[in-house]
Short mmCIF file of C-alpha atoms and ligand atoms in Angstrom, two decimals:
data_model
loop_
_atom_site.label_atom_id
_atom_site.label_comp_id
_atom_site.label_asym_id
_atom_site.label_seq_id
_atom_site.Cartn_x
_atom_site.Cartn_y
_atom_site.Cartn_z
CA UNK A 1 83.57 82.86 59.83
CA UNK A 2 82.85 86.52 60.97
CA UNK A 3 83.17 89.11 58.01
CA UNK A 4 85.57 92.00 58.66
CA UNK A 5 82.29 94.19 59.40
CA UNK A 6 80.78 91.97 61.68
CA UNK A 7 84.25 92.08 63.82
CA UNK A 8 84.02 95.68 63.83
CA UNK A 9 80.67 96.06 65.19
CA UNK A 10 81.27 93.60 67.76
CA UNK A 11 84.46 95.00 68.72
CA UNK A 12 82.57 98.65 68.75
CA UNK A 13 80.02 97.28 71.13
CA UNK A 14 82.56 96.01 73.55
CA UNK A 15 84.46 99.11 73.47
CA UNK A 16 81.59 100.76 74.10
CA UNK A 17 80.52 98.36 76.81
CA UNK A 18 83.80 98.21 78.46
CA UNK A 19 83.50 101.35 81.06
CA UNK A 20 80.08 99.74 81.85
CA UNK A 21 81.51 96.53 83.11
CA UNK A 22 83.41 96.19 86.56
CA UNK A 23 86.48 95.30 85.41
CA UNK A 24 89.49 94.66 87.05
CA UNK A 25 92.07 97.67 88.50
CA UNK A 26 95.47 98.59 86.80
CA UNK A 27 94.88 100.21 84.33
CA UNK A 28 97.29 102.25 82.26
CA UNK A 29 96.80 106.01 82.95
CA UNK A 30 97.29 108.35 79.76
CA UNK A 31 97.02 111.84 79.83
CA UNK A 32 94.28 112.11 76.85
CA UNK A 33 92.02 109.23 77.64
CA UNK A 34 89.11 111.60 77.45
CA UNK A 35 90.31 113.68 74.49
CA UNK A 36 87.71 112.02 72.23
CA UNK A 37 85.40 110.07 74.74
CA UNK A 38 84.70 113.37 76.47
CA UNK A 39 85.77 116.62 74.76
CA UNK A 40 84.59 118.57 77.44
CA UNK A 41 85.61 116.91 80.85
CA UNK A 42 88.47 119.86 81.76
CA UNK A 43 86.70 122.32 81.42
CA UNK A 44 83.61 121.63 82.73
CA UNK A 45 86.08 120.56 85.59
CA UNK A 46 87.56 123.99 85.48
CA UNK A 47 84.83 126.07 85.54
CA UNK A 48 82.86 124.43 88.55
CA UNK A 49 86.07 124.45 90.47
CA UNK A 50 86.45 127.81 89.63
CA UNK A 51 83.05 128.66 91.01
CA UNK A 52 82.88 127.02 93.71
CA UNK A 53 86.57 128.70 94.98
CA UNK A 54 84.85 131.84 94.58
CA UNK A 55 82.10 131.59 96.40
CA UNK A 56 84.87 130.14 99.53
CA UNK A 57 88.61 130.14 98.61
CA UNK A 58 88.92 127.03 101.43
CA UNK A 59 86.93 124.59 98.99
CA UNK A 60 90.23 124.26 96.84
CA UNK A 61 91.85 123.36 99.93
CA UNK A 62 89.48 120.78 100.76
CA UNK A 63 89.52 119.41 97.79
CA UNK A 64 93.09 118.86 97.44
CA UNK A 65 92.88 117.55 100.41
CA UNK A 66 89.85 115.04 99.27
CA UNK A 67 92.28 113.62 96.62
CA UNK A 68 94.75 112.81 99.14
CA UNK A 69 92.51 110.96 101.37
CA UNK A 70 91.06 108.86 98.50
CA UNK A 71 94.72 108.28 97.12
CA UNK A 72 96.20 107.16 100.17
CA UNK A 73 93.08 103.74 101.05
CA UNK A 74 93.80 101.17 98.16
CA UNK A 75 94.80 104.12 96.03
CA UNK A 76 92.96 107.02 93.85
CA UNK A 77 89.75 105.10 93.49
CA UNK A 78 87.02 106.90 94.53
CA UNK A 79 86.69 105.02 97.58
CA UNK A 80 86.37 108.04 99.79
CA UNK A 81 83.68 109.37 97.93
CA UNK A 82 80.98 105.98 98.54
CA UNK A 83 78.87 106.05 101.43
CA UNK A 84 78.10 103.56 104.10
CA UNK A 85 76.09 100.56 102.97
CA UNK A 86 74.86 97.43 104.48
CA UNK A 87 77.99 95.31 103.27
CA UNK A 88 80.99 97.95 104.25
CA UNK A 89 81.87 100.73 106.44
CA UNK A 90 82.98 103.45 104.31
CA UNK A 91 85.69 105.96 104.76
CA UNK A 92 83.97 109.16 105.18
CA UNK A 93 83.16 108.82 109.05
CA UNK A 94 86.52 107.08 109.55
CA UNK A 95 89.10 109.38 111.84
CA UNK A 96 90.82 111.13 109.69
CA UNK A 97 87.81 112.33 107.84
CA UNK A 98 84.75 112.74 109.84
CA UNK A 99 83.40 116.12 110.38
CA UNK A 100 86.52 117.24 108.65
CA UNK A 101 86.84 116.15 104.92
CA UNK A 102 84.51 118.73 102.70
CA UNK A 103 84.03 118.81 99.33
CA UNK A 104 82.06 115.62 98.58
CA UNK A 105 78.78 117.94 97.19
CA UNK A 106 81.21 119.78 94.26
CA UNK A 107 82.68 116.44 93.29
CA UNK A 108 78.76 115.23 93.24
CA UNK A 109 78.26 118.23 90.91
CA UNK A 110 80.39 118.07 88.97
CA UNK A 111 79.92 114.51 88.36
CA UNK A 112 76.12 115.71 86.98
CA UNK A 113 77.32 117.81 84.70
CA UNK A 114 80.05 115.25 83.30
CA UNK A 115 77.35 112.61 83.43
CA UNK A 116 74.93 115.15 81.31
CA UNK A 117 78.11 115.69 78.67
CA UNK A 118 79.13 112.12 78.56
CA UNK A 119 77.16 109.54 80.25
CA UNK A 120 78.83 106.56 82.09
CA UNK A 121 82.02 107.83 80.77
CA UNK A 122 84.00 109.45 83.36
CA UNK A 123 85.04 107.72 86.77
CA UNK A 124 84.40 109.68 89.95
CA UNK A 125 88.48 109.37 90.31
CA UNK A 126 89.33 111.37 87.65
CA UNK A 127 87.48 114.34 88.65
CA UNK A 128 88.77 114.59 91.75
CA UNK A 129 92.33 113.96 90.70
CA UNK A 130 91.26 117.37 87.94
CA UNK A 131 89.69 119.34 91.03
CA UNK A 132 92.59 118.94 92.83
CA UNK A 133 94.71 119.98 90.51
CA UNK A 134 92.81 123.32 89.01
CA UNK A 135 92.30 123.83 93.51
CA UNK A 136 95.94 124.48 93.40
CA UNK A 137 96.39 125.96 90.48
CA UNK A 138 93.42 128.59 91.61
CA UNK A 139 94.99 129.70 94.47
CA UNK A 140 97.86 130.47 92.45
CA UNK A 141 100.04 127.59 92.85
CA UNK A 142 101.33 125.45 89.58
CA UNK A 143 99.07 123.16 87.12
CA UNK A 144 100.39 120.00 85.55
CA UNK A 145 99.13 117.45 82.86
CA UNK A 146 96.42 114.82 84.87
CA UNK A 147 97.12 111.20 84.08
CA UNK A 148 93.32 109.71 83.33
CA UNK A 149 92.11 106.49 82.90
CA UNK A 150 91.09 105.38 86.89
CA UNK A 151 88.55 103.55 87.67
CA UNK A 152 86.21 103.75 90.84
CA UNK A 153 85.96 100.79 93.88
CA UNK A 154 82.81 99.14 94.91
CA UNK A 155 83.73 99.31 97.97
CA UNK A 156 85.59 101.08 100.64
CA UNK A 157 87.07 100.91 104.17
CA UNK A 158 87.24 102.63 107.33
CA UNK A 159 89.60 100.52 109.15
CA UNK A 160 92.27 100.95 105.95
CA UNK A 161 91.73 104.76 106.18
CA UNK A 162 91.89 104.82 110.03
CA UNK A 163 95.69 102.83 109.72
CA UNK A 164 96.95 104.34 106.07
CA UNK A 165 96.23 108.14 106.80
CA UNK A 166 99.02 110.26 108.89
CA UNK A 167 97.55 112.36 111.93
CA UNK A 168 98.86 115.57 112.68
CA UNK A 169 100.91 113.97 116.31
CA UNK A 170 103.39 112.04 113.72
CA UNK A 171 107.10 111.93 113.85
CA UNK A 172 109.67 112.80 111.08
CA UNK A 173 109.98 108.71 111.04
CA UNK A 174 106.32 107.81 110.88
CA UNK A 175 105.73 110.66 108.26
CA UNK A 176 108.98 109.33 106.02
CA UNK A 177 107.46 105.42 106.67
CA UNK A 178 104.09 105.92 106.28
CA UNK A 179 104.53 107.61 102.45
CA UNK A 180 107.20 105.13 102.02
CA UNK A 181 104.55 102.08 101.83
CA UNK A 182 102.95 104.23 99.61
CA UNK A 183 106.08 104.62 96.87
CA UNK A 184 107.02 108.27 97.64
CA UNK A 185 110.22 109.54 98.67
CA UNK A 186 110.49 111.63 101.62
CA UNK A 187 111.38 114.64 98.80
CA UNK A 188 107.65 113.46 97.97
CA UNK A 189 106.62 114.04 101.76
CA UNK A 190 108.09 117.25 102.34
CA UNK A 191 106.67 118.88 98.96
CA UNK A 192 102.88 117.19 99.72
CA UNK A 193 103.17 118.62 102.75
CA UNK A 194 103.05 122.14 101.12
CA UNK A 195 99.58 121.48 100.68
CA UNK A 196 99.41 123.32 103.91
CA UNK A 197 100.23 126.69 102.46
CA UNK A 198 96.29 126.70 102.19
CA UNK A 199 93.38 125.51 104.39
CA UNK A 200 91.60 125.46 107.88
CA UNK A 201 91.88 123.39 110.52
CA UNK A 202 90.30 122.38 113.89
CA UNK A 203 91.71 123.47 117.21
CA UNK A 204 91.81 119.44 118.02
CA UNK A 205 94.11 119.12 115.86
CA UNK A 206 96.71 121.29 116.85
CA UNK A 207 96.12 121.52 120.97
CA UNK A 208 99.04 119.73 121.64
CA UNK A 209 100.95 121.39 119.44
CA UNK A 210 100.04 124.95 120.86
CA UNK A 211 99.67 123.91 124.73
CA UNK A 212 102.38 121.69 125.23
CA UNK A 213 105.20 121.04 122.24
CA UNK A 214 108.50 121.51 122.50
CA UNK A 215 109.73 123.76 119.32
CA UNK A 216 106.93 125.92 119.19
CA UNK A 217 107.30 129.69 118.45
CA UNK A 218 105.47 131.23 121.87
CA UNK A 219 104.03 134.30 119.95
CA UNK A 220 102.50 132.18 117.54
CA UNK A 221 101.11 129.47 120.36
CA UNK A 222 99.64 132.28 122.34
CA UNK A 223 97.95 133.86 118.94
CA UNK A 224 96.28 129.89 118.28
CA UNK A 225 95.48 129.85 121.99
CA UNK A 226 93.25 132.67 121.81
CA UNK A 227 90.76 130.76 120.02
CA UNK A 228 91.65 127.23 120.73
CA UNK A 229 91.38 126.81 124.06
CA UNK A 230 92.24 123.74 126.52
CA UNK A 231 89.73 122.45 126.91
CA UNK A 232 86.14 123.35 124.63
CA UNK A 233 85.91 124.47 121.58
CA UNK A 234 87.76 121.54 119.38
CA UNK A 235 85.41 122.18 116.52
CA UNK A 236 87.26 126.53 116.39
CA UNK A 237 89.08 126.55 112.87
CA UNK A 238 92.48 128.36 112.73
CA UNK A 239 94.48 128.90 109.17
CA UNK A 240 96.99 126.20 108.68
CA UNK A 241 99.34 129.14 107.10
CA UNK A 242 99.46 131.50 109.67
CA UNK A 243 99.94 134.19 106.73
CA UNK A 244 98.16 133.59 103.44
CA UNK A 245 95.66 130.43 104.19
CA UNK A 246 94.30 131.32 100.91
CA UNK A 247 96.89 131.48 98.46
CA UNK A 248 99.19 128.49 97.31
CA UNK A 249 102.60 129.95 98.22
CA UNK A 250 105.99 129.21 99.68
CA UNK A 251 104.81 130.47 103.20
CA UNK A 252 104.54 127.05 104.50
CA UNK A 253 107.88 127.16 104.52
CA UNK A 254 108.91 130.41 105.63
CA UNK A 255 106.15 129.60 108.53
CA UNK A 256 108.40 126.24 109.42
CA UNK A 257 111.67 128.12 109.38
CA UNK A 258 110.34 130.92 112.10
CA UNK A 259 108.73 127.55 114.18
CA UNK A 260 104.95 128.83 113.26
CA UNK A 261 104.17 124.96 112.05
CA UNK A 262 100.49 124.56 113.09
CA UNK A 263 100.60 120.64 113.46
CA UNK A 264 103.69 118.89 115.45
CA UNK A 265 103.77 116.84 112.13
CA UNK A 266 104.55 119.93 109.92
CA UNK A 267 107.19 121.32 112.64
CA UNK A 268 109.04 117.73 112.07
CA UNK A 269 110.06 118.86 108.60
CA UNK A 270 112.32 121.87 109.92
CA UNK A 271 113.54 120.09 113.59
CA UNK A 272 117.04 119.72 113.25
CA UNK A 273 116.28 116.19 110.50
CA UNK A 274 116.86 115.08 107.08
CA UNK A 275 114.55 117.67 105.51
CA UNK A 276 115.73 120.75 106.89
CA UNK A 277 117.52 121.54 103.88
CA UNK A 278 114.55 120.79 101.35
CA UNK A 279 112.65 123.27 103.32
CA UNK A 280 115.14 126.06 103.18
CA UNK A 281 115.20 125.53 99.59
CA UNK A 282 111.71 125.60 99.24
CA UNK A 283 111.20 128.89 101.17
CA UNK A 284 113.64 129.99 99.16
CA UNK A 285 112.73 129.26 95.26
CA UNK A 286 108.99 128.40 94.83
CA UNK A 287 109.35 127.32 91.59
CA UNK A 288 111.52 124.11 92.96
CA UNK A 289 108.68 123.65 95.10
CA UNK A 290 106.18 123.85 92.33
CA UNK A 291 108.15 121.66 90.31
CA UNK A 292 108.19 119.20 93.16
CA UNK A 293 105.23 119.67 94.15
CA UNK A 294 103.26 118.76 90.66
CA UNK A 295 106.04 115.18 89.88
CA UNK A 296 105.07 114.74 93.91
CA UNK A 297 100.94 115.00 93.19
CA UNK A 298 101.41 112.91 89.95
CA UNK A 299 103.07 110.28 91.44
CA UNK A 300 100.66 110.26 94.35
CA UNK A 301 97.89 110.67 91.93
CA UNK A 302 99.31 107.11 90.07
CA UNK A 303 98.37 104.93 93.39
CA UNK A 304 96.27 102.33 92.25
CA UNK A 305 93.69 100.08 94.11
CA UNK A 306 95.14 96.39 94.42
CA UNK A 307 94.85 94.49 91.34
CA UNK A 308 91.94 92.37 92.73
CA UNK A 309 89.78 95.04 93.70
CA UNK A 310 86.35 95.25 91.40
CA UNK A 311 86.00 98.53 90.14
CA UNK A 312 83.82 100.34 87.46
CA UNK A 313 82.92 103.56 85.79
CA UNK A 314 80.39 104.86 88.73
CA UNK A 315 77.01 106.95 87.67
CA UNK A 316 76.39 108.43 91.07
CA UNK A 317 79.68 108.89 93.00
CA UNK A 318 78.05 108.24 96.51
CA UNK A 319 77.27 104.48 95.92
CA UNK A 320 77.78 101.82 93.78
CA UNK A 321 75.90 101.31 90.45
C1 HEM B 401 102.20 114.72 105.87
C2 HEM B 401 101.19 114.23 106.56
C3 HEM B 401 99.90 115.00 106.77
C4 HEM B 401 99.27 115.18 107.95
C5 HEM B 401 99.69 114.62 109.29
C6 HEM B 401 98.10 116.00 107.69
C7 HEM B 401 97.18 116.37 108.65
C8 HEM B 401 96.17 117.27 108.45
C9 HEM B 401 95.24 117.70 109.45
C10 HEM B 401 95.21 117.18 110.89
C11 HEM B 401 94.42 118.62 108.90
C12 HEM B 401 93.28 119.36 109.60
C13 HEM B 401 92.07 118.44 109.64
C14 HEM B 401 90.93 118.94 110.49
O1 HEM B 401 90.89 120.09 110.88
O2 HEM B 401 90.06 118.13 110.76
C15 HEM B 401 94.83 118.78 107.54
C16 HEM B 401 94.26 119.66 106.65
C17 HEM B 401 94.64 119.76 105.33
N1 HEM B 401 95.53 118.94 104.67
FE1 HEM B 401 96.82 117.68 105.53
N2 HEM B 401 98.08 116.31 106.37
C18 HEM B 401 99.14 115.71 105.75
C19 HEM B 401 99.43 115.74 104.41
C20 HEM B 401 98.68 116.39 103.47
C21 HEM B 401 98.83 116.23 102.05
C22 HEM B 401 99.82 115.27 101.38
C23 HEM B 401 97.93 117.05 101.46
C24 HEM B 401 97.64 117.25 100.01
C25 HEM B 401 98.52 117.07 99.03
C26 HEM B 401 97.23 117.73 102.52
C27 HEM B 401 96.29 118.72 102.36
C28 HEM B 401 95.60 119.33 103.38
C29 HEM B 401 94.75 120.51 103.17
C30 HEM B 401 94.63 121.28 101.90
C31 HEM B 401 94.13 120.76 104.40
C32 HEM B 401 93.09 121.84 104.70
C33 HEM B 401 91.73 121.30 104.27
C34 HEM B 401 90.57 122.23 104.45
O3 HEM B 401 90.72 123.40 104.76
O4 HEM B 401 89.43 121.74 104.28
N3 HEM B 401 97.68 117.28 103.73
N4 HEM B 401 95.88 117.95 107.28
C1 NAG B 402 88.29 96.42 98.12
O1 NAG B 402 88.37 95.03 97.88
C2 NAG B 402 89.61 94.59 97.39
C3 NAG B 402 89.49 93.14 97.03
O2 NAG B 402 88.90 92.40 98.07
C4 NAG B 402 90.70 94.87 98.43
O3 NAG B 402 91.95 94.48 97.96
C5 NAG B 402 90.70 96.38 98.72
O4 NAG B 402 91.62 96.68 99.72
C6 NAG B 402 89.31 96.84 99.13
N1 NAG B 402 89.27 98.29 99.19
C7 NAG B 402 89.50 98.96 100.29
C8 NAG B 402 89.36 100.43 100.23
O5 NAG B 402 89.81 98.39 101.32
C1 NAG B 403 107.99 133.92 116.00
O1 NAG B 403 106.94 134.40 115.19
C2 NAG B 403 106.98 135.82 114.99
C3 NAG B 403 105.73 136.18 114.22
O2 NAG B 403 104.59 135.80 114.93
C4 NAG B 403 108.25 136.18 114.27
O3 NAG B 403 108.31 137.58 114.08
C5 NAG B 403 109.45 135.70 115.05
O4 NAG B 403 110.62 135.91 114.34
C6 NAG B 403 109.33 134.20 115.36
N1 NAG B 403 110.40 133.77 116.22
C7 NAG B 403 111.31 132.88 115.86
C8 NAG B 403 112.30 132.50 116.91
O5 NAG B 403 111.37 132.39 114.76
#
């Protein structure tokens, strides 16, 4: 029979082993999962997202926008983050993303430095779900406590990020389905969608939407057509807030109300539907939208890859161990 001691080391080794091992997904998220097995995750977290929003107040935007991408294929997994390799088609040349998701080299930095403080430790995940969050909170939007404890995918999957991501043509109905299948309420949507209070985006995008929509304010679709013309130049960024691209605010809102929406999907929130009155109510308290906003990016944050799916603590976040 084992000896008290003997249980303990063993029981030690396999704790210690555990985040080593692919393991299976669902996993019970706690807020201080790291608190003792790395001290310093949050703020080394902080302080390179802090940097790097410096040097280019858009890389918060693209970051939050990073999380959302990876949340929304098989949930917050990392997925998004693993390149191509001989056995899948990853999701960062998939439509949604290609030439158009940024941010994977501060996620791969930070990763060093977490890997340097704690070594197989940390899942790629988690820092992107803590980027996203200090992003916002950077700008000058709210913070919120971070549910930890994800694990990363070994693989990933174009054709589930081509069919799970919303584009920018969507209707009020598609929007309200298509974060439906993924749990959240269309309060959920609508607050996500103030995400858009900050960021770039490419004339493709929003062509249609400036050229030939219906519920379009004309002064603002003549200022976007100056630089996105009809045809040429789809690669031309424009702010998606019209106002303060680099600040996380209410104007996303105020922007809806006077029809200055950049995407036909964001003009869908204020057209005469069910979510007129959350946007009126977000343009005019922000801190209900904060406080939606933060339960909305927690929730989203708590999407987890299908209970099947192999995962593991990864070393490098670009490819598998
Ligand atoms: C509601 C459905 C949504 C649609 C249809 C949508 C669509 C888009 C599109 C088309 C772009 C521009 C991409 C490009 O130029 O290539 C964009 C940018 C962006 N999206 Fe969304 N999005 C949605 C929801 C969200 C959510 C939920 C978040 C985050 C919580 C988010 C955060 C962002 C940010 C921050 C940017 C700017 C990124 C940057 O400047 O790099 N979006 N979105
Ligand atoms: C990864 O594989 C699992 C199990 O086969 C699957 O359920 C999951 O959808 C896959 N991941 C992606 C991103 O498709
Ligand atoms: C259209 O946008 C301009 C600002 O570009 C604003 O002053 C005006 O009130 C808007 N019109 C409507 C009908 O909301």
């Amino acid at each position: 029979m084992a000896t008290a001691a003997a249980r303990c080391q063993l029981l030690l080794v396999a704790v210690a082993l555990a985040p080593l091992l692919a393991g299976v997904a669902g996993v019970q998220l706690s807020s201080r999962f790291y608190d003792r097995r790395c001290p310093k995750l949050q703020s080394i977290v902080r302080s390179a997202v802090a940097q790097a929003v410096a040097t280019e107040p858009r890389m918060g935007a693209s970051i939050l926008r990073l999380f959302f991408h990876d949340c929304f294929v098989n949930g917050c997994d990392a997925s998004i983050l693993l390149d191509d390799t001989a056995s899948f088609t990853g999701e960062k040349n998939a439509g949604p993303n290609a030439n158009s998701v940024r941010g994977y080299a501060v996620i791969d930095a930070i990763k060093t430095q977490v890997e340097a403080a704690c070594s197989a430790t940390v899942s790629c995940a988690d820092i992107v779900a803590l980027a996203a969050r200090d992003s916002v909170n950077l700008l000058g939007g709210p913070t919120w406590t971070v549910q930890l404890g994800r694990r990363d995918a070994l693989n990933a999957s174009q054709s589930a990020a081509n069919s799970n991501l919303p584009g920018p043509g969507s209707s009020l109905d598609t929007l309200i389905t298509m974060f439906g299948n993924k749990g959240l309420s269309p309060r959920d949507m609508t607050a996500l969608s103030g995400a858009h209070t900050i960021g770039q985006a490419r004339c493709t995008t929003f062509r249609d939407r400036i050229y030939s929509d219906a519920n379009v304010n004309a002064t603002f679709a003549a200022l976007r057509q100056q630089t996105c013309p009809q045809t040429g130049g789809d690669a031309t960024l424009a702010p998606i807030d019209v106002t303060t691209p680099d600040t996380f605010d209410t104007a996303y809102f105020e922007n809806l109300a006077s029809r200055q929406g950049l995407f036909h999907s964001d003009q869908e929130l204020y057209n005469g539907g069910s979510q007129d009155v959350l946007v009126r109510m977000y343009r005019r308290r922000a801190s209900t939208f904060f406080v939606d906003f933060a339960k909305a990016m927690v929730r989203m944050g708590n999407l987890a890859p299908s209970a099947d799916t192999p995962t593991e603590i990864r070393l490098d976040c670009k490819k598998i161990n």
